[in-house]
């Protein structure tokens, strides 16, 4: 799949659009999903421009997986969720709506159905409060 330089995540990576940023290093970036399927739903992406997993270099994939594990620990600690779903979609037919590779970290809570994918925007204040908690958990985990 060819890469669209103006997709929404490319614009977030360039700082052209805001996000509730959780983490950044040389190769990866993480922020809260603006339409979370559950509280704490986070996204981890490589900085490398790639639409789907198959297009990603081995080094970028490795960095993204390591950041996904780091964020998964922090999100779980911050939310207290007993389980997490990690998801990654390739192509519109598979449910991908933003054509820049990313991993979803979706906390799962007892007796709570996940909300619909990319459907309803969260309250900005609730997202800001969640960001504080995840960033604090990341710092505590080191
Ligand atoms: P996909 O469907 O491509 O696997 O997931 C894209 C995700 O990005 C969706 O869960 C959607 O809610 C989220 N999303 C779409 N636009 C934005 C945005 O502008 N900011 C943030 N933070 N998340 C977004």
mmCIF file of C-alpha atoms and ligand atoms in Angstrom:
data_model
loop_
_atom_site.group_PDB
_atom_site.id
_atom_site.type_symbol
_atom_site.label_atom_id
_atom_site.label_comp_id
_atom_site.label_asym_id
_atom_site.label_seq_id
_atom_site.Cartn_x
_atom_site.Cartn_y
_atom_site.Cartn_z
ATOM 1 C CA UNK A 1 0.000 0.000 0.000
ATOM 2 C CA UNK A 2 1.444 3.423 -0.885
ATOM 3 C CA UNK A 3 1.878 5.840 2.002
ATOM 4 C CA UNK A 4 -0.321 8.953 2.288
ATOM 5 C CA UNK A 5 1.817 11.678 3.877
ATOM 6 C CA UNK A 6 -1.272 13.568 4.960
ATOM 7 C CA UNK A 7 -2.989 10.829 6.946
ATOM 8 C CA UNK A 8 -4.036 11.965 10.408
ATOM 9 C CA UNK A 9 -1.248 10.097 12.242
ATOM 10 C CA UNK A 10 1.428 11.508 9.917
ATOM 11 C CA UNK A 11 0.065 14.951 10.780
ATOM 12 C CA UNK A 12 0.127 14.169 14.522
ATOM 13 C CA UNK A 13 3.730 12.929 14.176
ATOM 14 C CA UNK A 14 4.683 16.203 12.463
ATOM 15 C CA UNK A 15 3.013 18.163 15.276
ATOM 16 C CA UNK A 16 0.384 19.610 12.920
ATOM 17 C CA UNK A 17 -2.499 18.131 14.919
ATOM 18 C CA UNK A 18 -2.808 17.820 18.702
ATOM 19 C CA UNK A 19 -2.917 14.574 20.652
ATOM 20 C CA UNK A 20 -2.785 13.354 24.230
ATOM 21 C CA UNK A 21 0.821 12.210 23.950
ATOM 22 C CA UNK A 22 1.956 9.395 26.234
ATOM 23 C CA UNK A 23 5.455 8.539 25.049
ATOM 24 C CA UNK A 24 8.040 9.276 22.379
ATOM 25 C CA UNK A 25 11.494 7.997 21.496
ATOM 26 C CA UNK A 26 13.640 8.103 18.359
ATOM 27 C CA UNK A 27 11.599 5.484 16.544
ATOM 28 C CA UNK A 28 8.132 5.405 18.119
ATOM 29 C CA UNK A 29 5.286 7.554 19.414
ATOM 30 C CA UNK A 30 2.230 6.799 21.572
ATOM 31 C CA UNK A 31 -0.952 8.702 22.409
ATOM 32 C CA UNK A 32 -4.501 8.145 23.577
ATOM 33 C CA UNK A 33 -7.134 7.140 21.048
ATOM 34 C CA UNK A 34 -9.562 10.048 20.660
ATOM 35 C CA UNK A 35 -12.523 7.647 20.221
ATOM 36 C CA UNK A 36 -11.600 5.026 22.815
ATOM 37 C CA UNK A 37 -13.211 1.603 22.819
ATOM 38 C CA UNK A 38 -12.577 1.565 26.568
ATOM 39 C CA UNK A 39 -11.012 3.944 29.069
ATOM 40 C CA UNK A 40 -7.255 4.014 28.526
ATOM 41 C CA UNK A 41 -7.355 2.917 24.854
ATOM 42 C CA UNK A 42 -3.913 3.846 23.552
ATOM 43 C CA UNK A 43 -2.146 3.751 20.204
ATOM 44 C CA UNK A 44 1.520 2.995 19.518
ATOM 45 C CA UNK A 45 3.074 3.780 16.166
ATOM 46 C CA UNK A 46 6.432 3.795 14.458
ATOM 47 C CA UNK A 47 7.712 7.121 13.178
ATOM 48 C CA UNK A 48 8.733 5.356 9.992
ATOM 49 C CA UNK A 49 6.155 6.058 7.281
ATOM 50 C CA UNK A 50 4.439 2.735 6.574
ATOM 51 C CA UNK A 51 0.762 2.116 5.921
ATOM 52 C CA UNK A 52 0.627 -1.539 6.967
ATOM 53 C CA UNK A 53 2.697 -4.011 8.942
ATOM 54 C CA UNK A 54 4.158 -5.627 5.824
ATOM 55 C CA UNK A 55 5.725 -2.303 4.782
ATOM 56 C CA UNK A 56 7.563 -1.748 8.061
ATOM 57 C CA UNK A 57 11.326 -2.297 8.352
ATOM 58 C CA UNK A 58 12.478 -4.929 10.867
ATOM 59 C CA UNK A 59 14.110 -2.265 13.041
ATOM 60 C CA UNK A 60 10.948 -0.135 13.163
ATOM 61 C CA UNK A 61 8.823 -3.192 13.891
ATOM 62 C CA UNK A 62 11.101 -4.217 16.741
ATOM 63 C CA UNK A 63 11.037 -0.717 18.240
ATOM 64 C CA UNK A 64 7.254 -0.529 17.921
ATOM 65 C CA UNK A 65 6.729 -3.872 19.641
ATOM 66 C CA UNK A 66 9.027 -2.890 22.502
ATOM 67 C CA UNK A 67 7.137 0.379 22.960
ATOM 68 C CA UNK A 68 3.832 -1.491 22.780
ATOM 69 C CA UNK A 69 4.949 -3.743 25.647
ATOM 70 C CA UNK A 70 6.152 -0.745 27.668
ATOM 71 C CA UNK A 71 2.874 1.106 27.132
ATOM 72 C CA UNK A 72 0.797 -2.007 27.788
ATOM 73 C CA UNK A 73 2.371 -2.319 31.227
ATOM 74 C CA UNK A 74 1.772 1.359 31.988
ATOM 75 C CA UNK A 75 -1.818 1.373 30.693
ATOM 76 C CA UNK A 76 -2.632 -1.718 32.737
ATOM 77 C CA UNK A 77 -1.134 -0.179 35.858
ATOM 78 C CA UNK A 78 -2.845 3.178 35.275
ATOM 79 C CA UNK A 79 -6.296 1.737 34.609
ATOM 80 C CA UNK A 80 -6.263 -1.334 36.840
ATOM 81 C CA UNK A 81 -7.777 -3.287 33.942
ATOM 82 C CA UNK A 82 -7.347 -7.037 34.506
ATOM 83 C CA UNK A 83 -6.811 -7.645 30.789
ATOM 84 C CA UNK A 84 -5.711 -5.899 27.613
ATOM 85 C CA UNK A 85 -6.472 -6.460 23.980
ATOM 86 C CA UNK A 86 -3.639 -5.636 21.553
ATOM 87 C CA UNK A 87 -4.888 -5.164 17.984
ATOM 88 C CA UNK A 88 -3.459 -4.100 14.648
ATOM 89 C CA UNK A 89 -5.460 -3.805 11.408
ATOM 90 C CA UNK A 90 -4.091 -3.939 7.865
ATOM 91 C CA UNK A 91 -6.182 -2.424 5.088
ATOM 92 C CA UNK A 92 -9.642 -0.874 5.060
ATOM 93 C CA UNK A 93 -11.247 -4.254 4.478
ATOM 94 C CA UNK A 94 -9.710 -5.406 7.787
ATOM 95 C CA UNK A 95 -11.063 -2.371 9.629
ATOM 96 C CA UNK A 96 -8.064 -0.043 9.324
ATOM 97 C CA UNK A 97 -9.245 3.565 9.196
ATOM 98 C CA UNK A 98 -5.893 5.407 9.461
ATOM 99 C CA UNK A 99 -3.241 4.275 6.945
ATOM 100 C CA UNK A 100 -0.175 4.517 9.197
ATOM 101 C CA UNK A 101 0.757 1.313 11.062
ATOM 102 C CA UNK A 102 -0.317 1.336 14.703
ATOM 103 C CA UNK A 103 -1.018 -1.021 17.550
ATOM 104 C CA UNK A 104 -4.108 -0.572 19.704
ATOM 105 C CA UNK A 105 -3.825 -1.218 23.440
ATOM 106 C CA UNK A 106 -7.390 -1.648 24.669
ATOM 107 C CA UNK A 107 -7.989 -2.249 28.380
ATOM 108 C CA UNK A 108 -10.694 -4.840 29.085
ATOM 109 C CA UNK A 109 -12.828 -4.507 32.198
ATOM 110 C CA UNK A 110 -15.137 -7.072 33.834
ATOM 111 C CA UNK A 111 -18.760 -6.970 32.673
ATOM 112 C CA UNK A 112 -17.987 -4.177 30.224
ATOM 113 C CA UNK A 113 -18.440 -4.463 26.469
ATOM 114 C CA UNK A 114 -15.941 -2.600 24.327
ATOM 115 C CA UNK A 115 -17.405 0.460 22.640
ATOM 116 C CA UNK A 116 -17.610 0.587 18.831
ATOM 117 C CA UNK A 117 -14.398 1.113 16.866
ATOM 118 C CA UNK A 118 -13.604 4.753 15.941
ATOM 119 C CA UNK A 119 -17.166 5.887 16.612
ATOM 120 C CA UNK A 120 -17.552 8.270 19.550
ATOM 121 C CA UNK A 121 -15.138 10.972 20.723
ATOM 122 C CA UNK A 122 -14.235 10.959 24.409
ATOM 123 C CA UNK A 123 -14.612 13.932 26.727
ATOM 124 C CA UNK A 124 -11.347 15.919 26.336
ATOM 125 C CA UNK A 125 -11.073 16.384 30.114
ATOM 126 C CA UNK A 126 -11.378 12.619 30.668
ATOM 127 C CA UNK A 127 -8.641 12.016 28.070
ATOM 128 C CA UNK A 128 -6.386 14.582 29.733
ATOM 129 C CA UNK A 129 -6.914 12.932 33.133
ATOM 130 C CA UNK A 130 -6.164 9.500 31.668
ATOM 131 C CA UNK A 131 -3.001 10.842 30.048
ATOM 132 C CA UNK A 132 -1.769 12.048 33.443
ATOM 133 C CA UNK A 133 -2.316 8.592 34.935
ATOM 134 C CA UNK A 134 -0.580 6.697 32.126
ATOM 135 C CA UNK A 135 2.383 9.091 32.042
ATOM 136 C CA UNK A 136 2.747 8.713 35.832
ATOM 137 C CA UNK A 137 2.631 4.912 35.495
ATOM 138 C CA UNK A 138 5.276 5.027 32.755
ATOM 139 C CA UNK A 139 7.547 7.102 34.982
ATOM 140 C CA UNK A 140 6.996 4.750 37.906
ATOM 141 C CA UNK A 141 7.796 1.686 35.799
ATOM 142 C CA UNK A 142 10.997 3.326 34.556
HETATM 143 P P1 LIG B 1 -7.610 1.841 12.827
HETATM 144 O O1 LIG B 1 -9.056 1.786 12.467
HETATM 145 O O2 LIG B 1 -6.821 2.473 11.704
HETATM 146 O O3 LIG B 1 -7.026 0.539 13.275
HETATM 147 O O4 LIG B 1 -7.499 2.772 14.099
HETATM 148 C C1 LIG B 1 -7.421 4.152 14.030
HETATM 149 C C2 LIG B 1 -7.727 4.650 15.422
HETATM 150 O O5 LIG B 1 -7.380 6.009 15.464
HETATM 151 C C3 LIG B 1 -9.208 4.555 15.808
HETATM 152 O O6 LIG B 1 -9.345 3.797 16.985
HETATM 153 C C4 LIG B 1 -9.637 6.006 15.974
HETATM 154 O O7 LIG B 1 -10.525 6.166 17.056
HETATM 155 C C5 LIG B 1 -8.326 6.716 16.204
HETATM 156 N N1 LIG B 1 -8.271 8.079 15.687
HETATM 157 C C6 LIG B 1 -8.749 8.527 14.510
HETATM 158 N N2 LIG B 1 -8.461 9.847 14.353
HETATM 159 C C7 LIG B 1 -7.780 10.213 15.477
HETATM 160 C C8 LIG B 1 -7.218 11.467 15.893
HETATM 161 O O8 LIG B 1 -7.287 12.489 15.222
HETATM 162 N N3 LIG B 1 -6.582 11.458 17.102
HETATM 163 C C9 LIG B 1 -6.481 10.344 17.875
HETATM 164 N N4 LIG B 1 -5.849 10.460 19.041
HETATM 165 N N5 LIG B 1 -7.007 9.163 17.505
HETATM 166 C C10 LIG B 1 -7.645 9.100 16.313
#
